[in-house]
Tab-separated table of C-alpha atoms in Angstrom:
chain	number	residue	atom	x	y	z
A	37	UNK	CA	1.000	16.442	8.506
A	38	UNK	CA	0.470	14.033	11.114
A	39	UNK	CA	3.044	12.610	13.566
A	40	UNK	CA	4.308	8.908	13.783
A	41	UNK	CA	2.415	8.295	16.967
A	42	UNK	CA	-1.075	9.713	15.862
A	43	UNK	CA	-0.464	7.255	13.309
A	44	UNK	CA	-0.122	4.192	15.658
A	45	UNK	CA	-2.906	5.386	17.367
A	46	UNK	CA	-5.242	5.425	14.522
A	47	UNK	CA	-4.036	2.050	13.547
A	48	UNK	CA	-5.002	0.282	16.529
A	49	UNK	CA	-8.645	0.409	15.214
A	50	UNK	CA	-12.015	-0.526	16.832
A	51	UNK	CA	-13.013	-3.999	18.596
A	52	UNK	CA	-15.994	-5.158	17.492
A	53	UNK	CA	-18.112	-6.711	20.342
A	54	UNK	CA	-21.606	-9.055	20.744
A	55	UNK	CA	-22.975	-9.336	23.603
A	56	UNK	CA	-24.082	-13.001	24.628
A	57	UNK	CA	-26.055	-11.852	28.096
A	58	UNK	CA	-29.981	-10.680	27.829
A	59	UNK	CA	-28.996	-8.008	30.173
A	60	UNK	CA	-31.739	-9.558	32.309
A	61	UNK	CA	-29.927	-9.066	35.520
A	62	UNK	CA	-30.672	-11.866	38.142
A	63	UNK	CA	-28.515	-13.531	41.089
A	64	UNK	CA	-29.042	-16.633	38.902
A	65	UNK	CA	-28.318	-14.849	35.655
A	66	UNK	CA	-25.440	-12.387	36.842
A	67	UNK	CA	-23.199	-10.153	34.121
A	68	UNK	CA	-20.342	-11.637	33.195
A	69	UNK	CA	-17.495	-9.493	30.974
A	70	UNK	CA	-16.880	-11.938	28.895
A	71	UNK	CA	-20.251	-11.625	27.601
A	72	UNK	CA	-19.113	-8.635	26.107
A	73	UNK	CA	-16.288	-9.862	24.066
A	74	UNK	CA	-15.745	-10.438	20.614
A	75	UNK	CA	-17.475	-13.566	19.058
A	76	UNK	CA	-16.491	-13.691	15.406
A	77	UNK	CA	-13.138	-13.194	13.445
A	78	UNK	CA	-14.715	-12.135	10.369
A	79	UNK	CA	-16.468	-8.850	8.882
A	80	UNK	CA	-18.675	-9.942	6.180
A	81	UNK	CA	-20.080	-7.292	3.918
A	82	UNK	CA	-21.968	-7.525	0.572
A	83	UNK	CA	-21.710	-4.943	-2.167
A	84	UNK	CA	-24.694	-2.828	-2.643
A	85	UNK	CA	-25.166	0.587	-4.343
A	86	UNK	CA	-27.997	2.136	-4.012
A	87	UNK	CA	-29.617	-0.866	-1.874
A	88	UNK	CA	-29.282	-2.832	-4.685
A	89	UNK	CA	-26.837	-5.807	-4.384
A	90	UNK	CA	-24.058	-6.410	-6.868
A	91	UNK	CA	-24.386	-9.667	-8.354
A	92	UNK	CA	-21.774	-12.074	-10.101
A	93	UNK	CA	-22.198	-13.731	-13.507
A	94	UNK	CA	-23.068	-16.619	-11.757
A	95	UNK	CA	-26.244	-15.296	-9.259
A	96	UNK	CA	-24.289	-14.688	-6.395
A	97	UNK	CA	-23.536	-11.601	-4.186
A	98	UNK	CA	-20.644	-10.239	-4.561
A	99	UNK	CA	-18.760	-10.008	-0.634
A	100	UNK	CA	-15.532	-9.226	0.732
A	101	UNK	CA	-14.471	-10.966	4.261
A	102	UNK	CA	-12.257	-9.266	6.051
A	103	UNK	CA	-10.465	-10.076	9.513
A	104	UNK	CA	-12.620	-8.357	11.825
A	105	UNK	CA	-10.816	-5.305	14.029
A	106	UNK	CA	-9.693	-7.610	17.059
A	107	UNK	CA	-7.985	-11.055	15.786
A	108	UNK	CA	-5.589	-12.487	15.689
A	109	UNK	CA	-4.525	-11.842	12.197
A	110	UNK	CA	-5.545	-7.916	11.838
A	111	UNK	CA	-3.684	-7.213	15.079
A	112	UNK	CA	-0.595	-8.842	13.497
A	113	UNK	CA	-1.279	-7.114	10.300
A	114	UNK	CA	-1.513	-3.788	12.000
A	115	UNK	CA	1.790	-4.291	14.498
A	116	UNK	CA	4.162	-5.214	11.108
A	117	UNK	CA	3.232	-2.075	9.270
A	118	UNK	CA	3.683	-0.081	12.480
A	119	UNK	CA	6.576	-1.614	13.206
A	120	UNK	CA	7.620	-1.073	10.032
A	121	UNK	CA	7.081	2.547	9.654
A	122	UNK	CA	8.029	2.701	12.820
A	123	UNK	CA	11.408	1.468	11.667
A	124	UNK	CA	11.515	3.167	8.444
A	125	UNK	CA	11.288	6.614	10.735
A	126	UNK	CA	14.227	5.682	12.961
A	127	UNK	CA	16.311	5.299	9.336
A	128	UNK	CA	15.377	8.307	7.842
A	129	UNK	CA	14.615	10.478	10.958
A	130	UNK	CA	11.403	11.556	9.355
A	131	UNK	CA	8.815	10.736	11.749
A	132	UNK	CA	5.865	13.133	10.278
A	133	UNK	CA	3.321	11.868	7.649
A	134	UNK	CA	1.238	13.720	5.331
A	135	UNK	CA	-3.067	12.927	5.355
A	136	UNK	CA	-2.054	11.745	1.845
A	137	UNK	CA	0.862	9.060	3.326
A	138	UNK	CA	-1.874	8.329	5.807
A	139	UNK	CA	-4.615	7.235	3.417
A	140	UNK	CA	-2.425	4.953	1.488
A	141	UNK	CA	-1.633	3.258	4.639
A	142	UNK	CA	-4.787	3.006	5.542
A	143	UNK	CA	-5.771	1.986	2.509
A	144	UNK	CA	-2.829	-0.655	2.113
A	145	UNK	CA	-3.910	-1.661	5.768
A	146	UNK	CA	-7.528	-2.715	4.914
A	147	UNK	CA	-6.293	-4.420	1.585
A	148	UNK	CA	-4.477	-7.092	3.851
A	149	UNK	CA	-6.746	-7.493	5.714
A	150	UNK	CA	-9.092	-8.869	3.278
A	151	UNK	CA	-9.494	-12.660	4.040
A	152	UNK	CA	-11.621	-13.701	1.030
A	153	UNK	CA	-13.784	-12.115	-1.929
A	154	UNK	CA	-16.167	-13.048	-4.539
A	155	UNK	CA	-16.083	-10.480	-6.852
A	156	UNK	CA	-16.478	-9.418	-10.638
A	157	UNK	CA	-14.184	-6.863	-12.778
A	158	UNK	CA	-13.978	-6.640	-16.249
A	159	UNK	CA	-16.265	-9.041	-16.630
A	160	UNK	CA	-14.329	-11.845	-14.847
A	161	UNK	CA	-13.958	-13.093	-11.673
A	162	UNK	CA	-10.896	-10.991	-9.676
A	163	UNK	CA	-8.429	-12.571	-8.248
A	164	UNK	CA	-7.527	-11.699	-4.511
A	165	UNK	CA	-4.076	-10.183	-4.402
A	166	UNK	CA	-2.686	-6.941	-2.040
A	167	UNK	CA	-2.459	-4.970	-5.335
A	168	UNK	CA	-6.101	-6.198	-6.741
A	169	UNK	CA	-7.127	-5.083	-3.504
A	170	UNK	CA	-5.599	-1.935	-2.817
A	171	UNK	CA	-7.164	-1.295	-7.071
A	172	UNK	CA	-10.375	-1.713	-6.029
A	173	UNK	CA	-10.411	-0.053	-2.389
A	174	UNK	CA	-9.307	2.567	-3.710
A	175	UNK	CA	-11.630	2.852	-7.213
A	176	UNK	CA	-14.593	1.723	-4.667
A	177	UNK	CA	-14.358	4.050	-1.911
A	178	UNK	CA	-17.297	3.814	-0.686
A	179	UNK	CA	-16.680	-0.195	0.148
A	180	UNK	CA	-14.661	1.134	3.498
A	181	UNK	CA	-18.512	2.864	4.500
A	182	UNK	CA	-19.702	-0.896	3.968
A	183	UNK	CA	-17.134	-1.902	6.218
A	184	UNK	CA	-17.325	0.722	8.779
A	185	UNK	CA	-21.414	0.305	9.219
A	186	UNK	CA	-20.773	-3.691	9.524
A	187	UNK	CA	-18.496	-3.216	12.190
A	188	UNK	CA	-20.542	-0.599	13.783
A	189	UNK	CA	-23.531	-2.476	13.482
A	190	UNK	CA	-21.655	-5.455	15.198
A	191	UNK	CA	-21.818	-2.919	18.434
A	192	UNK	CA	-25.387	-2.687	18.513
A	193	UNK	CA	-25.542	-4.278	21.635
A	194	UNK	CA	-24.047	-1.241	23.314
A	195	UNK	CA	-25.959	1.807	22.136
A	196	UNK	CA	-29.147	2.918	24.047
């Protein structure tokens, strides 16, 4: 079981960050922070298995944009389902979750934040809806490692 505030924790996420400096250090060419900050609002990641891209009927790859960690619109995302459960555990005086209760949110918390996708099912295009979404998160499990190594490659700038 995990408590309420563990959960908000966990659901603050990661930031992803690019560096715009070439961290050649000179008094004309100084470090600024804001070098360091984020420079994109999206997480673009393309289906492979394998190494081998997924492909529509129509040639092209088959992607998933998401809003990356740190807008706008996954911060607001995050703050109404934590407000939410937060709310919900004020009703009921529960304020424990289970790892199962945790999964679905996080789950249900990546499905919104999917901006856009080009994807095939069934053998048609599927339509972008929370419950599409949430369907094929959690039947494609191993999308979220596509995610997670996007964003993570997205901090590059920052390791060694």
């Amino acid at each position: 079981v995990m408590n309420l505030l563990n959960l908000v924790l966990i659901s603050l996420g990661t930031s992803t960050l690019a560096s715009n400096h070439n961290n050649k250090v000179t008094k004309e060419n100084p470090m600024d922070l804001l070098d360091y900050t984020p420079s994109t609002n999206d997480v673009v990641i393309t289906l492979k298995v394998n190494e081998t891209v997924l492909k529509n009927a129509d040639g092209s790859d088959m992607t998933i944009t998401f809003y990356s960690p740190y807008s706008k619109e996954s911060k607001k995302i995050k703050h109404d389902m934590v407000d939410s459960r937060i709310e919900q555990a004020e009703k009921s005086g529960q304020t424990r979750l289970s790892s199962s209760e945790v999964d679905t949110i996080n789950t249900v918390s990546m499905a919104k934040n999917i901006k856009e996708w080009n994807l095939t099912s069934g053998g048609k295009a599927l339509k972008l809806t929370e419950k599409n979404a949430i369907d094929t998160l959690d039947k494609a499990f191993w999308i979220k490692d596509l995610y997670d190594k996007a964003v993570e490659n997205s901090l590059g700038f920052m390791k060694g």
